[in-house]
Amino acid sequence: MKKVTVGILAHVDAGKTTLSEGLLYVSGALRKLGRVDHGDAFLDTDTLERERGITIFSKQAVLTAGDTELTLLDTPGHVDFSAEAERTLSVLDYAILVISGTDGVQSHTRTLWKLLESYQVPVFLFVNKMDLAGAERETLLNELQKKLSGGCIDFTAAHDEAVAMCDETALEAYLDGGKVSDPLTAKLIAARKIFPCYFGSALKLDGVEDFLTSAAALMEERSYDSDFGARVFKISRDAQGARLTWLKVTGGTLRVKAPLTYSVGETQYDEKADQLRRYSGTKFQTVNDAPAGTVIAVTGLSHTYVGLGLGKEQEASAPLLEPVLTYHLSLLNGEDAHTVLPKLRELEEEDPMLRIVWNEHSGEIHVQLMGKIQLEVLSARIRERFGISVSFGEGSIVYRETIADKALGLGHFEPLRHYAEVQLLLEPLQRGSGVRFASNVPTDVLDLNWQRLICTHIFEREHCGVLTGSPVTDISFTLVAGRAHLKHTEGGDFRQATYRAIRQGLMQAQSVLLEPYYDFRLEVPAECVGRAMTDLQNMGGSIDSPETDGEMTTLTGFAPVAHLRDYFTDVAAYTRGRGRLACTIHGYEPCRDQDDVVVAIGYDAERDTENPS
C-alpha cells in the first residue's frame, strides 16, 4: 500500500474541517459525521477550537482510499495562525486547497498559494459550498485559472484535452490516442504543471467520495533512501503534559528506543525515542518502528524544535511568515515574572509565530505575534494550562533594521588568557533575504573549526540594530579576517569577538529602519472608491489598478501594518457595513516615518551595555 502525506488548507470558513470530516467518513475511518457548528468535529479537539468554531492547531488523521494510505494534516485557516499551516508544508507530499464556492479566491487563499509554490507542494483543489446560491462552476474555474494558475483544470468533467494543453508529452499522447494516461497525469500533478479541481459540497457529502477516490489514485508515493533522516514540524504536549515531537521520517526507519543525537547551538543532546505514537484525532497507537514516509509523534526528546533535521536531514529554512505586532504582558495576580517565563517558553516552542521577549532591565515580558485573535487565544491558553490570568497592553509594531551600504566590522576580545579577532564585511541584501554568512579566509590563516564557530555565533541569536535595538535582517556577513591564539583562545572568545564585529560594523554603516506591510484587498461600493484611495495613499500604500464588478470596486496593493491594522472599523463606518478588508503579510519595507519612530523609541546604542562594539 502506498503511503502519502496530505495537508488540507483554506481561507477561514471555506469548509476545510468539514471536508476533512467528510473524507474521514466516506473512507470509513469515522462511523459518525461530526460538524464544526455542533462542536463535535473529529479534528477540532481543543476546547478553544470547539468554542470558536475555528481550527487553531494542526491535527493528524489516518485514512485509506483504495491502495493508498493517507496521513491527513488539517491546518488552521485563520490568518493569525498561518504559521501553524506553514510549518506543515515542509513534510507534505501533496496539499488539498479548499475554495469557498460563494467567495472564490480570497486574500488568504493567495497567501497559501504562494506558500505552496515556495515549498513546491503539488496541489489538488476542492471547490466547496457548490450547493449555495451564487456558486457558478464556470465562473469559479475561470477565477482559479486567472488568479492562481492556468493549470487549474476541472477534473469532474472530461479533462484530457485541457491536460494535454499543459505539457508537450501529454499533447503527443493525446494526439496519438485521444487520451492522457493516469500515470502521466499523476506525473504532471507531482511536477505542479496541472492542478486538478473538483466541485461539491462537503457538508452534504456531495462529490466528496469521488474526489477522494480520484485524488488518491493520482497521488504518487515519494521514494526514500535507506539512510535515516527526519524533519521536525511541530512541538506539542499531550493531556498529561508529556512533550511530543512531531516529525516525518524522510529516510530509513525510526525505531522505538533508538538513540537520537542532535545539536541546539553549541550543545549536543543524546536522547532516545521513548515512544512512537501514530495519532488519528486525539487517539493514538504506539508502534515499534516508523518507516520512511511516516508522520509520527515521539516522546523523550526534550530540546527539539520546529525545523530541526535529524540524521541526514538538514535544518529547514526560516519560515516565510513573521510576527508583526508586539504587546506588553501583565500578570494580574502578582505572580513572579521569572517563575512564569519558563511556562511561557513552553507555548513559544509549540507556536513558531509566538515570540516571548524578556526585558532584563525593565523586568517586563513582551509577546510578539500575528494579530488580535491569536492574542485572545494565547490569553485563554495561559489561563487554561497554567491557571495564570494575564492582560495585554496596546499593541505596537515589530520593527526590523538593515543597512544601505557596505561596512567593515572589527571585533577584538582579549581579557587575561583569552584572545580572538574577527573582521566581518557587512553588505545589504534584497528584502526578505534574512541573514547570510560566507567566508573569504583560507583555512591556513584561521582554522576551519574557528570559522564554523563564527558562523554559529552569527546565527545563534538575533542581533540588535543601532537605530531602535530591533533585530537586523537582509544583511550578508562575510568573514574577511580572523586570528586565534595557540594557547589562550576558547570557543566563547570568538562569540564575543563576533558579536563585537557585528556591532561595530552596524555602527559604521548607514542603518535603515524597516516596518511590516500588509497586502490588502479592499472591496467598497463604487461611491466610496475616492475615499478609500485617499486613505490608502495617505498611509503610504501602493495601490494596483482598481477592478470594478457591478456595484463593487476592488482595490489591491500593500500598505504599512501600523495604519492598516485598525482600518477595518473605518471601512465598516464609511461603507455602512458593505465594505470588506482582508489583509495578509507582505513583508518588510523601509519605514516612512523613520525619524519619528526612532525618536519615539528612544534607543541609545552607545549605552546598550549588553551589545558592546
Coordinates of C-alpha atoms in Angstrom, one line a residue:
M1 CA 0.0 0.0 0.0
K2 CA 1.4 3.4 -0.9
K3 CA 1.7 6.0 1.8
V4 CA 1.1 9.7 1.2
T5 CA 1.1 12.7 3.5
V6 CA -1.5 15.3 2.6
G7 CA -2.2 18.7 4.1
I8 CA -5.6 20.4 3.9
L9 CA -5.5 24.2 3.8
A10 CA -8.0 27.0 3.2
H11 CA -9.1 30.6 4.0
V12 CA -11.1 30.6 7.2
D13 CA -14.7 29.5 6.8
A14 CA -14.2 27.8 3.4
G15 CA -15.2 24.5 4.9
K16 CA -11.8 22.9 5.3
T17 CA -12.5 21.0 8.6
T18 CA -15.9 20.0 7.2
L19 CA -14.2 18.4 4.2
S20 CA -11.7 16.7 6.4
E21 CA -14.7 15.2 8.4
G22 CA -16.3 14.1 5.1
L23 CA -13.2 12.5 3.8
L24 CA -12.8 10.5 7.0
Y25 CA -16.4 9.5 6.9
V26 CA -16.6 8.3 3.3
S27 CA -13.3 6.4 3.8
G28 CA -14.8 4.5 6.7
A29 CA -12.4 6.0 9.3
L30 CA -15.3 7.7 11.0
R31 CA -18.6 6.0 11.8
K32 CA -20.4 9.2 12.7
L33 CA -20.2 12.5 10.9
G34 CA -19.4 15.5 13.2
R35 CA -19.9 19.2 12.4
V36 CA -17.9 22.3 13.2
D37 CA -21.0 24.3 14.2
H38 CA -22.2 21.5 16.5
G39 CA -18.8 21.4 18.2
D40 CA -18.2 17.7 17.6
A41 CA -15.9 17.7 14.6
F42 CA -13.3 14.8 14.9
L43 CA -10.3 17.0 14.3
D44 CA -11.3 20.1 16.3
T45 CA -10.3 18.5 19.5
D46 CA -9.2 21.5 21.6
T47 CA -11.8 23.3 23.9
L48 CA -10.9 26.7 22.3
E49 CA -11.5 25.3 18.8
R50 CA -14.9 23.9 19.8
E51 CA -15.9 27.2 21.4
R52 CA -14.8 29.4 18.5
G53 CA -15.7 27.0 15.6
I54 CA -12.2 27.5 14.0
T55 CA -9.1 25.3 13.7
I56 CA -6.2 26.7 15.8
F57 CA -3.8 23.7 15.9
S58 CA -2.9 21.4 13.1
K59 CA -4.2 17.8 13.6
Q60 CA -3.5 14.4 12.1
A61 CA -5.8 11.7 10.9
V62 CA -5.2 8.4 9.0
L63 CA -7.5 7.1 6.3
T64 CA -7.3 4.7 3.4
A65 CA -8.7 5.1 -0.2
G66 CA -8.1 2.1 -2.5
D67 CA -4.5 1.1 -2.3
T68 CA -3.4 4.4 -0.7
E69 CA -3.0 5.2 3.0
L70 CA -3.3 8.9 3.5
T71 CA -2.0 10.8 6.5
L72 CA -4.2 13.9 6.6
L73 CA -2.9 17.0 8.3
D74 CA -5.7 19.5 8.9
T75 CA -4.3 23.1 9.4
P76 CA -5.8 26.4 10.6
G77 CA -7.5 28.7 8.1
H78 CA -7.4 32.0 10.1
V79 CA -4.6 34.3 9.0
D80 CA -3.4 34.7 12.7
F81 CA -2.5 31.0 12.7
S82 CA -0.8 31.0 9.3
A83 CA 2.5 29.7 10.8
E84 CA 0.7 26.6 12.1
A85 CA -0.2 25.9 8.5
E86 CA 3.2 26.9 7.0
R87 CA 5.2 24.6 9.2
T88 CA 3.4 21.5 8.0
L89 CA 4.2 22.3 4.4
S90 CA 7.8 21.0 4.7
V91 CA 6.6 17.5 5.4
L92 CA 3.8 17.3 2.8
D93 CA 3.7 15.2 -0.3
Y94 CA 0.5 16.9 -1.6
A95 CA -1.9 19.6 -0.5
I96 CA -5.7 19.9 -0.8
L97 CA -6.6 23.6 -1.1
V98 CA -10.3 24.2 -0.2
I99 CA -12.0 27.1 -2.0
S100 CA -15.4 28.6 -1.0
G101 CA -17.7 28.4 -3.9
T102 CA -19.5 31.6 -2.7
D103 CA -16.4 33.6 -2.0
G104 CA -13.9 32.3 -4.6
V105 CA -10.2 33.2 -4.3
Q106 CA -9.8 35.2 -1.1
S107 CA -6.8 37.1 0.3
H108 CA -5.5 34.3 2.5
T109 CA -6.1 31.8 -0.3
R110 CA -3.5 33.7 -2.3
T111 CA -1.0 33.7 0.6
L112 CA -1.4 29.9 0.9
W113 CA -1.0 29.5 -2.8
K114 CA 2.3 31.5 -2.7
L115 CA 3.5 29.3 0.3
L116 CA 2.6 26.1 -1.6
E117 CA 4.6 27.4 -4.6
S118 CA 7.5 28.3 -2.4
Y119 CA 7.6 24.9 -0.8
Q120 CA 6.9 23.2 -4.3
V121 CA 3.9 21.2 -3.0
P122 CA 1.6 19.6 -5.6
V123 CA -2.0 20.8 -5.1
F124 CA -5.5 19.4 -5.6
L125 CA -8.3 21.9 -5.3
F126 CA -11.8 21.2 -3.8
V127 CA -14.3 24.0 -4.5
N128 CA -16.8 23.7 -1.7
K129 CA -20.3 25.0 -1.0
M130 CA -21.5 24.5 -4.6
D131 CA -25.0 23.8 -3.2
L132 CA -25.4 27.5 -2.2
A133 CA -26.7 30.3 -4.3
G134 CA -24.1 32.3 -6.3
A135 CA -21.7 29.3 -6.7
E136 CA -21.2 29.0 -10.5
R137 CA -18.8 26.4 -11.7
E138 CA -17.6 28.1 -14.9
T139 CA -17.1 31.5 -13.2
L140 CA -15.2 29.9 -10.4
L141 CA -12.9 27.8 -12.7
N142 CA -12.1 31.0 -14.7
E143 CA -11.3 32.8 -11.5
L144 CA -9.0 29.9 -10.3
Q145 CA -7.2 30.0 -13.7
K146 CA -6.8 33.8 -13.6
K147 CA -5.8 34.3 -10.0
L148 CA -4.0 31.1 -9.2
S149 CA -2.7 29.2 -12.2
G150 CA -3.7 28.4 -15.8
G151 CA -3.0 24.8 -14.9
C152 CA -6.3 24.6 -12.8
I153 CA -8.4 22.0 -14.6
D154 CA -11.9 20.7 -13.9
F155 CA -11.5 17.0 -13.2
T156 CA -15.2 16.5 -12.6
A157 CA -15.7 16.7 -16.4
A158 CA -13.8 15.5 -19.5
H159 CA -10.3 16.9 -18.9
D160 CA -7.8 15.1 -21.2
E161 CA -7.7 17.9 -23.8
A162 CA -7.1 20.5 -21.1
V163 CA -4.3 18.4 -19.5
A164 CA -2.7 17.9 -23.0
M165 CA -2.5 21.7 -23.4
C166 CA -0.3 22.0 -20.4
D167 CA 2.6 19.7 -21.4
E168 CA 4.3 18.5 -24.7
T169 CA 4.5 14.9 -23.7
A170 CA 0.8 14.9 -22.7
L171 CA -0.1 16.6 -26.0
E172 CA 1.7 13.9 -28.0
A173 CA -0.1 11.2 -26.1
Y174 CA -3.5 12.9 -26.6
L175 CA -2.9 13.4 -30.4
D176 CA -1.8 9.7 -30.7
G177 CA -4.6 8.1 -28.7
G178 CA -7.1 10.8 -27.8
K179 CA -6.3 10.3 -24.1
V180 CA -3.7 11.1 -21.4
S181 CA -3.0 8.1 -19.2
D182 CA -3.4 8.3 -15.4
P183 CA 0.3 7.7 -14.7
L184 CA 1.3 10.6 -17.0
T185 CA -1.4 12.8 -15.4
A186 CA -0.1 11.9 -12.0
K187 CA 3.5 12.9 -13.0
L188 CA 2.2 16.3 -14.2
I189 CA 0.4 16.8 -10.9
A190 CA 3.5 15.9 -8.9
A191 CA 5.5 18.3 -11.1
R192 CA 3.0 21.1 -10.4
K193 CA 2.2 21.5 -14.1
I194 CA -1.5 20.9 -13.5
F195 CA -3.8 21.4 -10.5
P196 CA -6.9 19.2 -10.6
C197 CA -10.1 21.0 -9.5
Y198 CA -13.2 19.2 -8.0
F199 CA -16.5 20.8 -7.1
G200 CA -19.0 19.7 -4.5
S201 CA -20.5 20.3 -1.0
A202 CA -18.5 18.9 2.0
L203 CA -21.5 19.5 4.3
K204 CA -23.8 17.4 2.2
L205 CA -21.0 14.9 1.1
D206 CA -21.7 15.9 -2.5
G207 CA -18.7 15.0 -4.6
V208 CA -16.5 14.1 -1.6
E209 CA -16.2 10.3 -2.2
D210 CA -15.5 10.9 -5.9
F211 CA -12.9 13.5 -5.0
L212 CA -11.2 11.1 -2.5
T213 CA -11.1 8.2 -4.9
S214 CA -9.8 10.2 -7.9
A215 CA -7.2 12.2 -6.0
A216 CA -5.8 9.2 -4.1
A217 CA -5.4 7.3 -7.4
L218 CA -3.4 10.3 -8.9
M219 CA -1.0 10.7 -5.9
E220 CA 2.4 9.2 -6.3
E221 CA 4.4 7.7 -3.3
R222 CA 7.6 9.5 -2.7
S223 CA 10.8 7.4 -2.9
Y224 CA 13.2 7.4 0.0
D225 CA 16.6 6.0 0.6
S226 CA 17.8 3.8 3.4
D227 CA 19.8 6.4 5.4
F228 CA 17.9 7.6 8.4
G229 CA 16.5 11.1 8.3
A230 CA 13.6 13.0 9.8
R231 CA 12.2 16.6 9.8
V232 CA 10.6 18.1 12.9
F233 CA 7.5 20.2 12.1
K234 CA 5.6 20.6 15.4
I235 CA 6.1 20.5 19.2
S236 CA 3.1 19.9 21.4
R237 CA 2.1 18.4 24.7
D238 CA -0.5 15.7 25.5
A239 CA -3.2 15.9 28.1
Q240 CA -0.7 14.6 30.8
G241 CA 1.9 17.2 29.8
A242 CA 4.3 14.9 28.0
R243 CA 6.3 16.7 25.4
L244 CA 5.6 15.5 21.8
T245 CA 8.0 16.0 18.9
W246 CA 6.1 15.6 15.6
L247 CA 8.2 14.6 12.7
K248 CA 8.2 13.0 9.3
V249 CA 10.6 10.2 8.7
T250 CA 12.4 11.1 5.4
G251 CA 14.7 8.1 5.1
G252 CA 15.4 4.7 6.7
T253 CA 13.4 3.7 9.7
L254 CA 13.0 5.2 13.2
R255 CA 12.7 2.5 15.8
V256 CA 11.4 2.8 19.4
K257 CA 14.3 3.4 21.9
A258 CA 16.6 4.4 19.1
P259 CA 19.3 6.9 20.1
L260 CA 19.0 10.3 18.5
T261 CA 21.8 12.9 18.5
Y262 CA 21.2 16.5 17.6
S263 CA 22.6 19.9 18.4
V264 CA 21.0 23.1 19.5
G265 CA 23.5 25.9 19.1
E266 CA 26.8 24.5 20.6
T267 CA 25.1 22.0 22.8
Q268 CA 24.7 18.4 21.7
Y269 CA 21.9 16.2 23.0
D270 CA 21.9 12.4 23.1
E271 CA 18.4 11.2 23.8
K272 CA 16.1 8.2 22.9
A273 CA 12.8 7.9 21.2
D274 CA 10.9 6.6 24.2
Q275 CA 7.5 6.2 22.4
L276 CA 6.4 6.3 18.8
R277 CA 2.8 7.4 18.6
R278 CA 0.7 7.3 15.5
Y279 CA -2.2 9.7 16.1
S280 CA -5.6 10.0 14.5
G281 CA -7.5 12.8 16.2
T282 CA -6.9 12.5 19.9
K283 CA -6.3 8.8 19.9
F284 CA -3.0 7.1 19.1
Q285 CA -1.4 3.8 18.7
T286 CA 2.1 3.1 19.9
V287 CA 4.3 1.4 17.2
N288 CA 7.7 -0.1 17.3
D289 CA 9.0 1.4 14.1
A290 CA 8.2 4.2 11.7
P291 CA 9.4 3.6 8.1
A292 CA 10.2 6.4 5.7
G293 CA 7.2 8.4 4.8
T294 CA 5.5 8.1 8.2
V295 CA 4.4 11.0 10.3
I296 CA 4.9 10.2 13.9
A297 CA 4.8 11.9 17.4
V298 CA 7.9 11.0 19.5
T299 CA 8.2 11.3 23.3
G300 CA 11.5 11.5 25.2
L301 CA 13.1 14.4 23.2
S302 CA 13.4 17.5 25.4
H303 CA 15.1 20.2 23.2
T304 CA 13.9 19.6 19.7
Y305 CA 12.4 22.5 17.8
V306 CA 10.4 23.2 14.7
G307 CA 12.5 22.8 11.5
L308 CA 15.2 20.6 13.2
G309 CA 16.7 18.0 10.9
L310 CA 17.6 14.6 12.4
G311 CA 20.0 12.1 10.8
K312 CA 20.8 13.1 7.2
E313 CA 18.1 15.7 7.1
Q314 CA 19.2 19.4 7.1
E315 CA 17.7 22.1 9.2
A316 CA 14.7 23.8 7.5
S317 CA 15.0 27.3 6.3
A318 CA 13.4 30.1 8.4
P319 CA 9.6 30.4 7.9
L320 CA 8.4 33.0 5.4
L321 CA 5.8 34.4 7.8
E322 CA 6.9 36.5 10.8
P323 CA 5.0 38.1 13.8
V324 CA 4.4 41.8 13.2
L325 CA 2.8 43.0 16.4
T326 CA 4.2 43.2 20.0
Y327 CA 2.3 43.5 23.3
H328 CA 3.3 44.1 26.9
L329 CA 2.1 41.2 29.1
S330 CA 0.9 42.0 32.6
L331 CA 0.5 39.3 35.3
L332 CA -2.8 40.2 37.1
N333 CA -2.4 38.2 40.3
G334 CA 1.1 39.3 41.2
E335 CA 3.0 36.1 40.1
D336 CA 6.7 36.4 39.8
A337 CA 7.8 37.0 36.2
H338 CA 10.8 34.8 36.5
T339 CA 8.6 31.9 37.5
V340 CA 6.1 32.5 34.7
L341 CA 8.7 32.9 32.0
P342 CA 9.6 29.2 31.6
K343 CA 5.9 28.3 31.3
L344 CA 5.5 30.9 28.5
R345 CA 8.6 29.4 26.8
E346 CA 6.6 26.1 26.5
L347 CA 4.0 27.9 24.5
E348 CA 6.6 29.6 22.4
E349 CA 8.2 26.4 21.3
E350 CA 4.8 25.0 20.4
D351 CA 4.0 28.1 18.2
P352 CA 6.7 29.4 15.9
M353 CA 4.7 32.6 15.3
L354 CA 4.7 33.4 19.1
R355 CA 7.9 35.0 20.5
I356 CA 8.4 35.7 24.1
V357 CA 10.8 38.6 24.8
W358 CA 12.2 39.2 28.3
N359 CA 13.5 42.7 29.0
E360 CA 16.1 42.2 31.8
H361 CA 16.4 45.9 32.6
S362 CA 12.6 46.7 33.0
G363 CA 11.6 43.2 34.2
E364 CA 8.9 43.2 31.5
I365 CA 7.6 40.4 29.4
H366 CA 6.5 41.2 25.8
V367 CA 4.9 38.9 23.3
Q368 CA 5.2 39.1 19.5
L369 CA 2.5 37.6 17.4
M370 CA 0.3 37.9 14.3
G371 CA -2.9 39.5 15.4
K372 CA -5.7 40.0 18.0
I373 CA -7.3 36.6 17.5
Q374 CA -4.0 34.9 18.3
L375 CA -3.7 37.2 21.3
E376 CA -7.1 36.2 22.7
V377 CA -6.3 32.5 22.1
L378 CA -2.9 33.0 23.9
S379 CA -4.6 34.5 26.9
A380 CA -7.1 31.6 27.1
R381 CA -4.3 29.0 26.8
I382 CA -2.2 30.6 29.6
R383 CA -5.2 30.6 31.9
E384 CA -6.3 27.0 30.9
R385 CA -2.9 25.4 31.1
F386 CA -1.2 27.2 33.9
G387 CA -4.1 28.8 35.8
I388 CA -2.5 32.3 35.3
S389 CA -4.5 35.4 34.4
V390 CA -2.8 37.9 32.1
S391 CA -3.7 41.1 30.3
F392 CA -2.0 42.8 27.4
G393 CA -1.2 46.5 26.7
E394 CA -1.9 48.2 23.5
G395 CA 0.0 46.6 20.7
S396 CA 2.8 48.2 18.8
I397 CA 4.8 47.3 15.7
V398 CA 7.7 44.8 15.4
Y399 CA 10.4 46.7 13.5
R400 CA 13.5 45.3 11.8
E401 CA 16.7 47.1 10.8
T402 CA 19.0 46.7 7.9
I403 CA 21.8 48.7 6.2
A404 CA 22.0 50.7 3.0
D405 CA 25.8 50.4 2.3
K406 CA 28.9 48.2 2.9
A407 CA 30.8 48.4 6.2
L408 CA 33.7 46.7 7.9
G409 CA 33.2 45.5 11.4
L410 CA 36.2 44.7 13.7
G411 CA 35.8 42.6 16.8
H412 CA 38.6 42.2 19.3
F413 CA 38.3 40.2 22.6
E414 CA 41.4 40.0 24.8
P415 CA 41.0 39.8 28.5
L416 CA 43.6 37.9 30.5
R417 CA 44.3 34.5 28.9
H418 CA 41.7 34.9 26.2
Y419 CA 42.1 36.1 22.7
A420 CA 40.1 36.3 19.4
E421 CA 39.8 38.7 16.5
V422 CA 37.1 38.8 13.8
Q423 CA 36.7 41.1 10.8
L424 CA 33.3 41.0 9.0
L425 CA 32.3 42.7 5.8
L426 CA 28.6 43.7 6.1
E427 CA 26.6 44.2 2.9
P428 CA 22.9 44.9 2.3
L429 CA 20.7 42.2 0.7
Q430 CA 17.4 42.2 -1.1
R431 CA 14.2 42.5 1.1
G432 CA 13.2 39.1 2.6
S433 CA 16.7 37.6 2.3
G434 CA 17.3 37.3 6.0
V435 CA 20.9 36.9 7.3
R436 CA 23.6 35.2 5.3
F437 CA 27.2 34.2 6.0
A438 CA 30.2 33.5 3.8
S439 CA 34.0 33.3 4.4
N440 CA 36.9 34.5 2.4
V441 CA 39.5 33.4 4.9
P442 CA 41.8 30.5 3.9
T443 CA 41.9 27.7 6.5
D444 CA 45.7 28.0 6.9
V445 CA 45.1 31.6 8.2
L446 CA 42.2 30.6 10.5
D447 CA 41.3 27.0 11.3
L448 CA 38.0 25.7 9.8
N449 CA 36.7 24.9 13.3
W450 CA 37.0 28.5 14.3
Q451 CA 35.3 29.7 11.1
R452 CA 32.4 27.3 11.7
L453 CA 32.2 28.7 15.3
I454 CA 32.0 32.3 13.9
C455 CA 29.2 31.2 11.6
T456 CA 27.3 29.6 14.6
H457 CA 27.6 32.8 16.6
I458 CA 26.1 34.8 13.7
F459 CA 23.0 32.6 13.5
E460 CA 22.6 31.6 17.2
R461 CA 20.7 34.8 18.1
E462 CA 19.0 37.9 16.7
H463 CA 21.5 40.8 16.6
C464 CA 20.2 44.3 17.6
G465 CA 20.3 47.2 15.2
V466 CA 21.7 50.6 16.3
L467 CA 18.6 52.7 15.5
T468 CA 15.9 51.2 17.7
G469 CA 17.5 48.0 19.0
S470 CA 15.3 46.0 16.7
P471 CA 16.7 42.7 15.1
V472 CA 18.7 43.1 11.9
T473 CA 17.8 41.4 8.7
D474 CA 18.7 41.4 5.0
I475 CA 22.4 41.6 5.7
S476 CA 25.3 39.4 4.3
F477 CA 28.2 38.9 6.8
T478 CA 31.4 37.8 5.1
L479 CA 34.4 36.8 7.2
V480 CA 37.4 38.6 5.7
A481 CA 40.0 38.1 8.6
G482 CA 40.4 36.4 11.9
R483 CA 43.0 35.4 14.4
A484 CA 43.2 32.9 17.3
H485 CA 46.0 32.3 19.9
L486 CA 47.6 28.8 20.1
K487 CA 47.2 28.6 23.8
H488 CA 44.6 31.1 25.1
T489 CA 41.7 31.0 22.6
E490 CA 38.5 29.3 23.7
G491 CA 35.1 29.0 21.8
G492 CA 33.5 31.7 23.9
D493 CA 36.2 34.1 22.8
F494 CA 35.0 34.0 19.2
R495 CA 31.5 34.6 20.4
Q496 CA 32.5 37.9 22.0
A497 CA 34.7 38.9 19.0
T498 CA 31.9 38.0 16.5
Y499 CA 29.3 40.0 18.4
R500 CA 31.6 43.0 18.6
A501 CA 32.4 42.8 14.9
I502 CA 28.8 42.8 14.0
R503 CA 28.0 45.7 16.4
Q504 CA 30.9 47.8 15.2
G505 CA 30.0 47.2 11.5
L506 CA 26.5 48.3 12.2
M507 CA 27.7 51.4 13.9
Q508 CA 29.8 52.3 10.8
A509 CA 27.0 51.6 8.2
Q510 CA 24.0 53.7 7.2
S511 CA 21.1 51.9 9.0
V512 CA 17.6 51.7 7.7
L513 CA 14.5 51.0 9.8
L514 CA 12.1 48.5 8.3
E515 CA 8.4 48.2 9.2
P516 CA 6.0 45.3 8.3
Y517 CA 3.5 45.8 5.5
Y518 CA 0.2 44.0 4.7
D519 CA -1.0 43.0 1.3
F520 CA -4.6 44.3 1.3
R521 CA -7.7 43.5 -0.7
L522 CA -10.4 46.2 -0.1
E523 CA -13.9 45.8 -1.6
V524 CA -16.0 49.0 -1.4
P525 CA -19.1 50.4 -3.2
A526 CA -18.3 52.5 -6.2
E527 CA -19.2 55.7 -4.5
C528 CA -16.6 55.1 -1.8
V529 CA -13.6 54.5 -4.0
G530 CA -12.3 58.0 -3.8
R531 CA -12.3 58.0 0.0
A532 CA -10.6 54.6 0.1
M533 CA -7.9 55.5 -2.4
T534 CA -7.2 58.7 -0.5
D535 CA -6.9 56.8 2.8
L536 CA -4.5 54.2 1.4
Q537 CA -2.3 56.9 -0.3
N538 CA -2.1 58.8 3.0
M539 CA -1.0 55.6 4.7
G540 CA 1.9 55.3 2.2
G541 CA 0.3 52.4 0.5
S542 CA 0.9 51.2 -3.1
I543 CA -2.3 50.6 -5.0
D544 CA -2.9 48.5 -8.1
S545 CA -5.4 49.4 -10.8
P546 CA -9.0 49.2 -9.4
E547 CA -11.2 46.4 -10.6
T548 CA -15.0 47.1 -10.8
D549 CA -17.6 44.3 -10.7
G550 CA -21.1 45.5 -10.7
E551 CA -21.7 47.9 -7.8
M552 CA -18.4 47.0 -6.0
T553 CA -14.8 48.0 -6.7
T554 CA -11.8 46.1 -5.5
L555 CA -8.5 47.8 -4.6
T556 CA -5.4 45.7 -4.0
G557 CA -1.9 46.6 -3.0
F558 CA 0.2 46.8 0.1
A559 CA 0.5 49.4 3.0
P560 CA 2.1 49.6 6.5
V561 CA 0.7 47.4 9.2
A562 CA 0.8 50.4 11.6
H563 CA -2.0 52.1 9.6
L564 CA -4.0 49.1 8.2
R565 CA -4.4 47.0 11.4
D566 CA -7.2 49.3 12.8
Y567 CA -8.6 50.4 9.4
F568 CA -11.3 47.7 9.5
T569 CA -13.5 49.8 11.7
D570 CA -13.1 52.8 9.4
V571 CA -14.1 50.8 6.3
A572 CA -17.2 49.4 8.1
A573 CA -18.2 53.0 9.0
Y574 CA -17.8 54.8 5.7
T575 CA -19.2 52.0 3.6
R576 CA -22.1 51.4 6.1
G577 CA -21.1 47.8 6.5
R578 CA -20.8 46.9 2.8
G579 CA -17.1 47.1 2.5
R580 CA -14.7 44.2 3.1
L581 CA -11.0 44.5 4.0
A582 CA -8.7 41.4 4.0
C583 CA -5.0 41.7 4.9
T584 CA -2.1 39.2 4.7
I585 CA 1.6 39.6 5.5
H586 CA 3.5 41.2 2.7
G587 CA 7.0 41.6 4.3
Y588 CA 9.2 44.4 5.5
E589 CA 9.8 47.7 3.7
P590 CA 11.6 50.9 4.7
C591 CA 9.7 52.8 7.4
R592 CA 8.1 56.0 6.1
D593 CA 8.4 57.7 9.5
Q594 CA 11.8 56.5 10.4
D595 CA 13.0 59.7 12.2
D596 CA 9.8 59.9 14.3
V597 CA 9.8 56.2 15.2
V598 CA 13.5 56.3 16.2
V599 CA 12.8 59.4 18.5
A600 CA 9.7 57.8 20.0
I601 CA 11.5 54.5 20.9
G602 CA 14.5 56.4 22.3
Y603 CA 17.1 53.7 22.0
D604 CA 20.7 54.7 22.7
A605 CA 23.1 52.3 21.0
E606 CA 26.1 53.8 22.9
R607 CA 24.6 53.0 26.3
D608 CA 23.5 49.4 25.4
T609 CA 25.9 47.6 27.6
E610 CA 24.6 44.1 26.6
N611 CA 25.6 44.8 23.0
P612 CA 29.1 46.5 23.1
S613 CA 31.1 47.3 20.0

